Tab-separated table of N, CA and C in Angstrom:
chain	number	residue	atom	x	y	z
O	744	UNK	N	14.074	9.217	5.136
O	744	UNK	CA	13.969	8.825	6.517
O	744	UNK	C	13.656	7.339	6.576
O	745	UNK	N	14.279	6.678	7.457
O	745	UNK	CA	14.099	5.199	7.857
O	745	UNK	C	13.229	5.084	8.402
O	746	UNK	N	11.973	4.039	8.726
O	746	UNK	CA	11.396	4.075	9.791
O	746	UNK	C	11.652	2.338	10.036
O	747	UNK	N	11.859	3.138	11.761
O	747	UNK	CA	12.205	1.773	12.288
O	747	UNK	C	11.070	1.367	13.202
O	748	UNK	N	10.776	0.247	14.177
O	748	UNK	CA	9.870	0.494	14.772
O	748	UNK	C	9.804	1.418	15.702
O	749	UNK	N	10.534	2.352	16.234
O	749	UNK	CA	10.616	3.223	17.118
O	749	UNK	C	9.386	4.126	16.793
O	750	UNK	N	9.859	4.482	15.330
O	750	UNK	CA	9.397	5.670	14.911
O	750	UNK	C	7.632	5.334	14.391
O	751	UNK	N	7.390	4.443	14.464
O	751	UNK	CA	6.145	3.414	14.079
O	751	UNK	C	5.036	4.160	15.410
O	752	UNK	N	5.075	4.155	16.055
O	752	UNK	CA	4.372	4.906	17.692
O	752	UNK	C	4.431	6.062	17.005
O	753	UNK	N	5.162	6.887	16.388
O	753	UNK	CA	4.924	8.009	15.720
O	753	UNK	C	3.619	8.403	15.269
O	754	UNK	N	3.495	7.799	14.123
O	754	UNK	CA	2.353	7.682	12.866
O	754	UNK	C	3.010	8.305	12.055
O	755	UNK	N	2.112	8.562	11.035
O	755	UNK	CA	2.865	9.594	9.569
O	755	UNK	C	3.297	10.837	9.625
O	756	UNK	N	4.330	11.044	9.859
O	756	UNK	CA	4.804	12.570	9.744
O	756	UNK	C	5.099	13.490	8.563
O	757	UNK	N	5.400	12.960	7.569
O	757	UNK	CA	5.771	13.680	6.385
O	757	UNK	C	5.145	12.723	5.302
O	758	UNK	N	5.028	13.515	4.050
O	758	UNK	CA	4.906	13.436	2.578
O	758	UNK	C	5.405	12.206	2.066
O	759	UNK	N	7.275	12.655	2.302
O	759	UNK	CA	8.247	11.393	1.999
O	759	UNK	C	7.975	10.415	2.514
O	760	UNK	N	8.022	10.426	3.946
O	760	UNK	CA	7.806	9.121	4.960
O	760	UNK	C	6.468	7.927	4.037
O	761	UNK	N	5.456	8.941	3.703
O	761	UNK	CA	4.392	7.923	3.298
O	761	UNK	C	4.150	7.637	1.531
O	762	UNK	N	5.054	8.172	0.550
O	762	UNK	CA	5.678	8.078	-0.770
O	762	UNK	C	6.570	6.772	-0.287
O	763	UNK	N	7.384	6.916	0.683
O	763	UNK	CA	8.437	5.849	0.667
O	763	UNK	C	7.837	4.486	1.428
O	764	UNK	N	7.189	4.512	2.220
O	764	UNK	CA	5.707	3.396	2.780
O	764	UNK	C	5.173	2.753	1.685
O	765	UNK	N	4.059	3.495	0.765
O	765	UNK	CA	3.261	3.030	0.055
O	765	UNK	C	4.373	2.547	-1.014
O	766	UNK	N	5.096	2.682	-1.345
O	766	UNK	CA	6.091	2.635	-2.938
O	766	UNK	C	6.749	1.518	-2.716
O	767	UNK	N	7.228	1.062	-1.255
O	767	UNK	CA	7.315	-0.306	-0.967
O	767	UNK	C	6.311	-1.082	-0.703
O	768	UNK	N	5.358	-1.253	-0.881
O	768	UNK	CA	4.373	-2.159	-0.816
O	768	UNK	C	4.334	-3.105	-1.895
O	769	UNK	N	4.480	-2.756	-2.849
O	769	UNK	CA	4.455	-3.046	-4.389
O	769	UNK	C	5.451	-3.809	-4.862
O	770	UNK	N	6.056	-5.106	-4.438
O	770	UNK	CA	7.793	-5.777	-4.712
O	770	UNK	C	7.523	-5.541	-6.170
O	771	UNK	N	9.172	-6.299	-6.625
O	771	UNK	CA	9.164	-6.571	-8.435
O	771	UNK	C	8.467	-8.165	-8.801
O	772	UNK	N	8.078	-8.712	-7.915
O	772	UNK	CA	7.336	-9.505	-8.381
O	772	UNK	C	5.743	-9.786	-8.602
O	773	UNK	N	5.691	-8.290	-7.997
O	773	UNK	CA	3.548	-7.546	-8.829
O	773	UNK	C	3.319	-8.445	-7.423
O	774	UNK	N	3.438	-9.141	-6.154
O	774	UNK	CA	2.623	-9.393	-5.271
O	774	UNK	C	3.088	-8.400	-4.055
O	775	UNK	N	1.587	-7.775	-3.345
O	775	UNK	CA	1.580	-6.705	-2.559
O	775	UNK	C	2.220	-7.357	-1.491
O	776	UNK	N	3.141	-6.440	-0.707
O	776	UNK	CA	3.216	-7.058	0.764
O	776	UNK	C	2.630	-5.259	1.766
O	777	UNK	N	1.796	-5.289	2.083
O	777	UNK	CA	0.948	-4.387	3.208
O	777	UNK	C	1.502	-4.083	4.531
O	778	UNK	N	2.400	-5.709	5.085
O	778	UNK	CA	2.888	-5.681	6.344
O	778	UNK	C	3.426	-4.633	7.367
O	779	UNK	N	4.231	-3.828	6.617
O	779	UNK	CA	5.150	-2.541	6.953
O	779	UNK	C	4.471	-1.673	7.033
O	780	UNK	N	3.303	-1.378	6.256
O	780	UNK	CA	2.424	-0.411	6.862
O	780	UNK	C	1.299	-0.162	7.677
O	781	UNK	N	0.744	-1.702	7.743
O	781	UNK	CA	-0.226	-1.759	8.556
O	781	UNK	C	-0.165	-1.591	10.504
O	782	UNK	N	0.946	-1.449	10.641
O	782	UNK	CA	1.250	-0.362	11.836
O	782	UNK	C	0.819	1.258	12.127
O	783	UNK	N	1.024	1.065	10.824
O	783	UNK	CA	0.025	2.849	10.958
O	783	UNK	C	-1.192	3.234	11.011
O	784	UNK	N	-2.196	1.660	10.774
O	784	UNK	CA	-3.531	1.838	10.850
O	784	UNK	C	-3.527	2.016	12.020
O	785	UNK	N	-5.033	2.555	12.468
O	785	UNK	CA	-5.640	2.759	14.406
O	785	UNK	C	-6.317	1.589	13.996
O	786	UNK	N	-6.357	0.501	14.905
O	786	UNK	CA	-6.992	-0.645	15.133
O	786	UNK	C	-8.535	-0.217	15.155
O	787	UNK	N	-8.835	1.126	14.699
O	787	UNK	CA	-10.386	1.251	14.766
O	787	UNK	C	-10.927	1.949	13.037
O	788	UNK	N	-9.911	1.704	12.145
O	788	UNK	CA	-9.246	2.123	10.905
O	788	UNK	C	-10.948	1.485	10.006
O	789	UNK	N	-11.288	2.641	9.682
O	789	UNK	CA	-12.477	2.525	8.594
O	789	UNK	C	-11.778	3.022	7.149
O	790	UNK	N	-12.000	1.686	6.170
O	790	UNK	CA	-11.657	2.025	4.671
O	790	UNK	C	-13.121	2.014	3.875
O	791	UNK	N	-13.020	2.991	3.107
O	791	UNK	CA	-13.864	3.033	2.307
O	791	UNK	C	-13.582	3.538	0.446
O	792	UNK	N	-14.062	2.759	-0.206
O	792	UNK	CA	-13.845	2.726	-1.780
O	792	UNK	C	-14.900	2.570	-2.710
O	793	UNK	N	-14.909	2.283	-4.052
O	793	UNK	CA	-16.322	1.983	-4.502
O	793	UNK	C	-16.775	1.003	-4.329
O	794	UNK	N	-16.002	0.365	-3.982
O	794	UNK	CA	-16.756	-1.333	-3.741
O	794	UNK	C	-17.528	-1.636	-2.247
O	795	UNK	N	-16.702	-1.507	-1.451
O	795	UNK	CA	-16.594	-1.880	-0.187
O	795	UNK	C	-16.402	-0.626	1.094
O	796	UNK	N	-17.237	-1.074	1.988
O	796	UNK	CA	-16.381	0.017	3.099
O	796	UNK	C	-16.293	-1.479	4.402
O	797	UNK	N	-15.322	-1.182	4.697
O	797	UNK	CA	-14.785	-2.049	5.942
O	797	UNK	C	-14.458	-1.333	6.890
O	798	UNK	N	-14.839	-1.886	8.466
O	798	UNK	CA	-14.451	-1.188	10.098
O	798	UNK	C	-13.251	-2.197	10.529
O	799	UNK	N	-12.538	-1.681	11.146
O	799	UNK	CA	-11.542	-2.511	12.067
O	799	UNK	C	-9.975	-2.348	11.206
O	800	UNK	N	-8.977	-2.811	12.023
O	800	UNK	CA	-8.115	-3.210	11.574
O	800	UNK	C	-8.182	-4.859	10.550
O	801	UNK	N	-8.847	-5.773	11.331
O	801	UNK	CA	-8.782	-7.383	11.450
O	801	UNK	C	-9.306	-7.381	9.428
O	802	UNK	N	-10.598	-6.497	9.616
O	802	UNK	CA	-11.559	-6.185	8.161
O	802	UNK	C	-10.249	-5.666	7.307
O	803	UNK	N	-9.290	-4.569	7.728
O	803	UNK	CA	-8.585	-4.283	6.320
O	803	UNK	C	-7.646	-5.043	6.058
O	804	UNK	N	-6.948	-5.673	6.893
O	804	UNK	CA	-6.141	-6.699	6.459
O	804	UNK	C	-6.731	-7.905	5.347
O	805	UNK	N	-8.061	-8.387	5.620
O	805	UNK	CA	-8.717	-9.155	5.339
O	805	UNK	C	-9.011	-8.724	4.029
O	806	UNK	N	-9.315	-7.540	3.601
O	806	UNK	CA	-9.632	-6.758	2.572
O	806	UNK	C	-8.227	-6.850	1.534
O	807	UNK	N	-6.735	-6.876	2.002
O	807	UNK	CA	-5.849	-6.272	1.735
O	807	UNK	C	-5.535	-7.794	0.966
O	808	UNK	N	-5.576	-8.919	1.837
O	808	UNK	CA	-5.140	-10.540	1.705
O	808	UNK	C	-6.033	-10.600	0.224
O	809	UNK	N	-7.374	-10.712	-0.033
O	809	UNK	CA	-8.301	-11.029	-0.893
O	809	UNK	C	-7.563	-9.987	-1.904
O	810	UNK	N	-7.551	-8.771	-2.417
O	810	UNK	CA	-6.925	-8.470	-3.233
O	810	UNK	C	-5.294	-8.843	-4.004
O	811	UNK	N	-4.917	-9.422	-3.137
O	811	UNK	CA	-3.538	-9.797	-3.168
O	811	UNK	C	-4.059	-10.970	-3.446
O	812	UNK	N	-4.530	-11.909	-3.221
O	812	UNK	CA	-5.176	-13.131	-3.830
O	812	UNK	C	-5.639	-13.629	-5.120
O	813	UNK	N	-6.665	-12.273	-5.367
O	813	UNK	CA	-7.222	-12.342	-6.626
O	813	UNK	C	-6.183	-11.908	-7.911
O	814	UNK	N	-5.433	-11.351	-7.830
O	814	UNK	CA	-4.018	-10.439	-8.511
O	814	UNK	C	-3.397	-11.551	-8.828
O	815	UNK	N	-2.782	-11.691	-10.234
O	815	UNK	CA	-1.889	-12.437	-10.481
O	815	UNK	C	-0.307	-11.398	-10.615
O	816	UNK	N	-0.566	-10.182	-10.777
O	816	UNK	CA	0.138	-9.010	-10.556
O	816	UNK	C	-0.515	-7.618	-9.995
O	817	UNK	N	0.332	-6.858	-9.292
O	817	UNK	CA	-0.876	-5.254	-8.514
O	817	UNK	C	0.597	-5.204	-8.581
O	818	UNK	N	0.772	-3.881	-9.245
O	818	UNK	CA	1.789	-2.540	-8.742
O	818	UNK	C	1.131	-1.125	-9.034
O	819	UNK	N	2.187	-0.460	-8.017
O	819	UNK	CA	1.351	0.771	-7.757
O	819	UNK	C	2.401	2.041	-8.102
O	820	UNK	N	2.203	2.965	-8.535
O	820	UNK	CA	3.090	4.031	-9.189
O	820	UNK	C	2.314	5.508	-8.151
O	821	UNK	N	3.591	5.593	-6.957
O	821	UNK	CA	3.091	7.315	-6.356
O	821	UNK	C	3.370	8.236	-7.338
O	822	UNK	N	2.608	9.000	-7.489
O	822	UNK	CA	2.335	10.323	-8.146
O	822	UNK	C	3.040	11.098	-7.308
O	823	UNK	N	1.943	11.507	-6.466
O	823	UNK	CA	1.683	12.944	-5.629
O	823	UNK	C	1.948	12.606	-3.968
O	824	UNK	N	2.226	12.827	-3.535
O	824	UNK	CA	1.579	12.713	-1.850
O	824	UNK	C	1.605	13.996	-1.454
O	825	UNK	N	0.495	14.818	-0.771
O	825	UNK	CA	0.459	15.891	0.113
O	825	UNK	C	-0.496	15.997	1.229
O	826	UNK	N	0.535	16.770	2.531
O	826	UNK	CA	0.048	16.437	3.673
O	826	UNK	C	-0.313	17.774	4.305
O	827	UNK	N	-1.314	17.661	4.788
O	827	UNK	CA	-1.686	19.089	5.509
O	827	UNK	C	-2.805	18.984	6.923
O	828	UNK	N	-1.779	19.326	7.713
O	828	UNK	CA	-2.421	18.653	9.385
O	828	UNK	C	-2.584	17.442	9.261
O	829	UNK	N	-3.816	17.036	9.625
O	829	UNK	CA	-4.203	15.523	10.029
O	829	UNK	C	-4.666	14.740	8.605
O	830	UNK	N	-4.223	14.977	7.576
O	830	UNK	CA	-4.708	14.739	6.501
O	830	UNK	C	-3.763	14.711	5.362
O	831	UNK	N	-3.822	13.547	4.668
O	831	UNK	CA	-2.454	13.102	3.628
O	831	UNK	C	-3.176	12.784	2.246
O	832	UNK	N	-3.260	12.862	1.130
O	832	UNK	CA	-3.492	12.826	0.039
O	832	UNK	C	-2.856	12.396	-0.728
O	833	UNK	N	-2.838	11.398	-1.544
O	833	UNK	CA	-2.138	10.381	-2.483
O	833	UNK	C	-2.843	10.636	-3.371
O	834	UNK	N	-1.583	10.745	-4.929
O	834	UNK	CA	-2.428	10.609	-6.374
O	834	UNK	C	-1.354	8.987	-7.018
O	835	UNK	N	-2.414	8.367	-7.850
O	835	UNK	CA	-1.371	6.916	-7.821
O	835	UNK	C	-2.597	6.724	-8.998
O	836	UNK	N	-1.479	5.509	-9.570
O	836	UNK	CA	-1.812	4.683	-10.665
O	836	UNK	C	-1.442	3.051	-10.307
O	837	UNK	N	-2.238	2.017	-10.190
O	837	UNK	CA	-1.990	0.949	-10.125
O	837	UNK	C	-2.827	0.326	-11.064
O	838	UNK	N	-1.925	-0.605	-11.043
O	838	UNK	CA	-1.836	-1.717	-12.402
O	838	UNK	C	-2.080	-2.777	-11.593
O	839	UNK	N	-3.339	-3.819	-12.073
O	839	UNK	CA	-3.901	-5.217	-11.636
O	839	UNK	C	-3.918	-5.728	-13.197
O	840	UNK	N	-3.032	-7.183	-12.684
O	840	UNK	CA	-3.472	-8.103	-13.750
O	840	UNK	C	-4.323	-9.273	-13.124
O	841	UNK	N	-5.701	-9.512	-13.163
O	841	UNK	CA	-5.915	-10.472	-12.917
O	841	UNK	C	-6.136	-11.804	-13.478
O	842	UNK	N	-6.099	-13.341	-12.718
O	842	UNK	CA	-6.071	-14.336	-13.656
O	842	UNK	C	-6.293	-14.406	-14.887
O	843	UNK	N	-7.441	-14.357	-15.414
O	843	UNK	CA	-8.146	-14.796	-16.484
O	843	UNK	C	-8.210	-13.261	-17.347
O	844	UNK	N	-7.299	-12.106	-17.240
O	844	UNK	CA	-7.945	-11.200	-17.938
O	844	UNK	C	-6.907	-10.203	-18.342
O	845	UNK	N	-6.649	-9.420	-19.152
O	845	UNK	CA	-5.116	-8.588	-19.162
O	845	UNK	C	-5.015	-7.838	-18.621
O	846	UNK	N	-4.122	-6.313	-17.827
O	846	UNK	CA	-3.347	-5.941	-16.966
O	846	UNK	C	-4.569	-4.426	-16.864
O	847	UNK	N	-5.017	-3.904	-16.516
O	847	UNK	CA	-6.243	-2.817	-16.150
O	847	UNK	C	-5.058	-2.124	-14.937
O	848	UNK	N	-5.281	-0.997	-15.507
O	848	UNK	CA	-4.126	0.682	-14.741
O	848	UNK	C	-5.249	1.441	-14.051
O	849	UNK	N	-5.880	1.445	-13.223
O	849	UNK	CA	-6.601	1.738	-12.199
O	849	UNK	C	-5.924	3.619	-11.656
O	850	UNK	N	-6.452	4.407	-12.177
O	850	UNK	CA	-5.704	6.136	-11.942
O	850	UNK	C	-6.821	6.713	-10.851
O	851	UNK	N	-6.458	6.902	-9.858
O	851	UNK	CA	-7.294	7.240	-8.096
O	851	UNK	C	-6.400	8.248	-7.448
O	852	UNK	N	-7.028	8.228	-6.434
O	852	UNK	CA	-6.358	9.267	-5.117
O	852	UNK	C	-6.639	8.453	-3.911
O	853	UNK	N	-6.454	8.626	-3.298
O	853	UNK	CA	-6.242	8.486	-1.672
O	853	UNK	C	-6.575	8.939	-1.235
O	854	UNK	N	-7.040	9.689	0.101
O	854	UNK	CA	-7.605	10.711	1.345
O	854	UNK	C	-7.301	9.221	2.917
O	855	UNK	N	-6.481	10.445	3.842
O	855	UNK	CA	-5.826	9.290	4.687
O	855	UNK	C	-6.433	10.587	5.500
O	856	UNK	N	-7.300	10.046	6.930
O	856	UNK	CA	-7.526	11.055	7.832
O	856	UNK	C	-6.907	10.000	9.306
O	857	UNK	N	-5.632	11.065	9.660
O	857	UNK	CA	-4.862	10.900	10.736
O	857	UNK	C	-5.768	10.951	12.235
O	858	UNK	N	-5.344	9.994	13.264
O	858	UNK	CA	-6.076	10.622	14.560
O	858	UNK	C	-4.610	11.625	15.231
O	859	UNK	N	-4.456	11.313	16.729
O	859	UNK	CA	-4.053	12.459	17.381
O	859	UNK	C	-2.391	11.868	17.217
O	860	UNK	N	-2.558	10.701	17.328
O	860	UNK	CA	-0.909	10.057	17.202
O	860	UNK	C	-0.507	9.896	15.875
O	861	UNK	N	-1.490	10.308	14.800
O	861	UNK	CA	-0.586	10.363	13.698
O	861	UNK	C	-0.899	9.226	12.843
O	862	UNK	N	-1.902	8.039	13.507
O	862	UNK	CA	-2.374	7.025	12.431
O	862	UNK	C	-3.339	7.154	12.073
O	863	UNK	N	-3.860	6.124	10.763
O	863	UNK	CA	-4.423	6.367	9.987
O	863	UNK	C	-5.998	6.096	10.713
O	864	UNK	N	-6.841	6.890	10.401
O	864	UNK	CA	-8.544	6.502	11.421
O	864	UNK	C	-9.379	6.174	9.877
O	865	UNK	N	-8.735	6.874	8.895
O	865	UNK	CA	-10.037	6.842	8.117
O	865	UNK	C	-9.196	6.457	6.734
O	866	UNK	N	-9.597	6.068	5.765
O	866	UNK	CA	-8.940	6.002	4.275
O	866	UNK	C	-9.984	5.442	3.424
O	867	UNK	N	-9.871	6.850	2.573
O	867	UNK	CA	-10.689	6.619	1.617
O	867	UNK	C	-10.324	6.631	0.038
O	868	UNK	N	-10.998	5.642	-0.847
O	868	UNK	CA	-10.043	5.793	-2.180
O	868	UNK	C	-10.793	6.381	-3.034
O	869	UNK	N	-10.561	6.713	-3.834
O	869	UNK	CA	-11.598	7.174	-5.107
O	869	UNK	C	-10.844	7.080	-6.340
O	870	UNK	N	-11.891	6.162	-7.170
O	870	UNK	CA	-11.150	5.680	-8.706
O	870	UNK	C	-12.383	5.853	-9.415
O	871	UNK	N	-11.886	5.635	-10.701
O	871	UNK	CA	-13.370	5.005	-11.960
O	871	UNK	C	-13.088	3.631	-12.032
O	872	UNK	N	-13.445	2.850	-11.707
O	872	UNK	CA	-13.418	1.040	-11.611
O	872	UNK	C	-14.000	1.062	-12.946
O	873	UNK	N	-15.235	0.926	-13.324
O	873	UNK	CA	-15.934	0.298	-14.128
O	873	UNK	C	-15.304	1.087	-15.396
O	874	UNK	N	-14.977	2.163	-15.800
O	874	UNK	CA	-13.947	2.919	-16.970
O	874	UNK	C	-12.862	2.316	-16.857
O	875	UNK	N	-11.959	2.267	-16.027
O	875	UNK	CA	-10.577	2.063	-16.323
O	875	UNK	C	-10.590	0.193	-16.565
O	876	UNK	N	-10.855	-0.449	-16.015
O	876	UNK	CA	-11.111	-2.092	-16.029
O	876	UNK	C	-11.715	-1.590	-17.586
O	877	UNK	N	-12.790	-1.332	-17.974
O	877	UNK	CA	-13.734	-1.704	-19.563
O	877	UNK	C	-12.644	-1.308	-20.454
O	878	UNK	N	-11.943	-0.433	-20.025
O	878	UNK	CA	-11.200	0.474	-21.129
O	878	UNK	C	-9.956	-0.751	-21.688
O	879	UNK	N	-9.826	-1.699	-21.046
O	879	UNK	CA	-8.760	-2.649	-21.174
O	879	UNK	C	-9.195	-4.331	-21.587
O	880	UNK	N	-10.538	-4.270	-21.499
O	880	UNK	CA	-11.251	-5.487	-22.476
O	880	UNK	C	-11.546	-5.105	-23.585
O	881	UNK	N	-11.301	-5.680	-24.526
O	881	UNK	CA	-11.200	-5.361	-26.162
O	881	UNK	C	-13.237	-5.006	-26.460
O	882	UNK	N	-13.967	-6.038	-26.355
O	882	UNK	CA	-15.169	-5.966	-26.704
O	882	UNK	C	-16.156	-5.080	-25.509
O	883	UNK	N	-15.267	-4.627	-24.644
O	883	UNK	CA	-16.126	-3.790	-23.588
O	883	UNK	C	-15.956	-2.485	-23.711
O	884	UNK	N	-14.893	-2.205	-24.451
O	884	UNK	CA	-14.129	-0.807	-24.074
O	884	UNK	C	-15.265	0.219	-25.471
O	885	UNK	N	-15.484	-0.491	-26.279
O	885	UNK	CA	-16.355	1.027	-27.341
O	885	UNK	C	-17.534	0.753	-26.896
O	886	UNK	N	-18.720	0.037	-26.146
O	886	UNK	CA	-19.372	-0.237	-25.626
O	886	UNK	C	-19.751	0.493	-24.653
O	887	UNK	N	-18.675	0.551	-23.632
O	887	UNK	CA	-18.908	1.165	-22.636
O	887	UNK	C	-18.866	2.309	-22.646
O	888	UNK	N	-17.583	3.349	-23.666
O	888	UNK	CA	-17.696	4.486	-23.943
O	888	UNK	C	-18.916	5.222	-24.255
O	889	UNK	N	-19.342	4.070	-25.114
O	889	UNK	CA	-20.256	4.681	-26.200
O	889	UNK	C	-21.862	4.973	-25.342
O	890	UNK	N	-21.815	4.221	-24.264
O	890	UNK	CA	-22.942	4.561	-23.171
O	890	UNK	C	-22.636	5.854	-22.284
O	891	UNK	N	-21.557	5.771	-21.687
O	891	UNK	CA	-21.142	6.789	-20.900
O	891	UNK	C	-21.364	8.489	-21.873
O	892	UNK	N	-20.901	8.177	-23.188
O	892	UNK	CA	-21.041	9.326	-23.689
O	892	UNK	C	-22.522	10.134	-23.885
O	893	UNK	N	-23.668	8.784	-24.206
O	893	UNK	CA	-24.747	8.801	-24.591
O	893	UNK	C	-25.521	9.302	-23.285
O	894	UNK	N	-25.486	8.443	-22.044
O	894	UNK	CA	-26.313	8.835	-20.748
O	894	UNK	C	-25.425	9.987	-20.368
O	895	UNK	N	-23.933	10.613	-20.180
O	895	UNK	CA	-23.536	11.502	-19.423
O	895	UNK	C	-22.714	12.560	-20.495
O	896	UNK	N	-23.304	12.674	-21.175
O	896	UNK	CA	-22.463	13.374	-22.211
O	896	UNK	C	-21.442	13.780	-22.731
């Protein structure tokens, strides 16, 4: 399915629709472009992740620019998408290379809670940041294991 702006007043209707959204975000040149989807946020759009939680539309854009900033490459690989009522679920793997450091594969989910028209009110991510980033610095990665194993068994 195309979406044109018509269909944008919509919000998310299907699985595909938002596999084929998010999967363009990601060009071949590793810099994000967000633009095309940020129509589907509700201008009252709360994100929340391990780092950060942000209110507003104005905040996730702002959120969206700074990551795309810091990235000397971000691509993102859909897994999964499944949708059930007001509620869409993404499984994904993205890859950040940033400046000074080599390429860290970031493996998360998504949780997208729809309002009544179908956009997005709520999005929440959930990853292991501090595992998947250590696991890809040479002198951090048996280090860090070797704690995680010790405090969490």
């Amino acid at each position: 399915m195309e979406d044109s702006l018509e269909q944008i007043g919509n919000g998310l209707e299907s699985p595909e629709q938002v596999k084929n959204l998010w999967s363009k975000t990601y060009n071949t040149d590793g810099k994000p472009d967000w633009s095309h989807i940020f129509p589907y946020y509700d201008d009252a759009v709360v994100f929340h992740d391990s780092i950060q939680r942000v209110e507003g539309i104005d905040e996730f854009k702002a959120l969206c620019n700074r990551l795309t900033d810091r990235c000397k490459e971000l691509k993102m690989n859909i897994i999964t998408v499944v949708m059930a009522e007001k509620e869409v679920f993404l499984q994904w793997e993205m890859t950040m290379m940033f400046k000074k450091f080599p390429s860290s594969t970031l493996y998360g989910t998504t949780k997208l809670s729809l309002n009544g028209n179908g956009k997005i009110i709520h999005q929440r991510d959930y990853y292991d940041l501090w595992g998947d980033i250590f696991d890809n610095i040479p002198w951090m990665h048996h280090r860090y294991r070797r704690f995680m194993r010790k405090k969490f068994g």
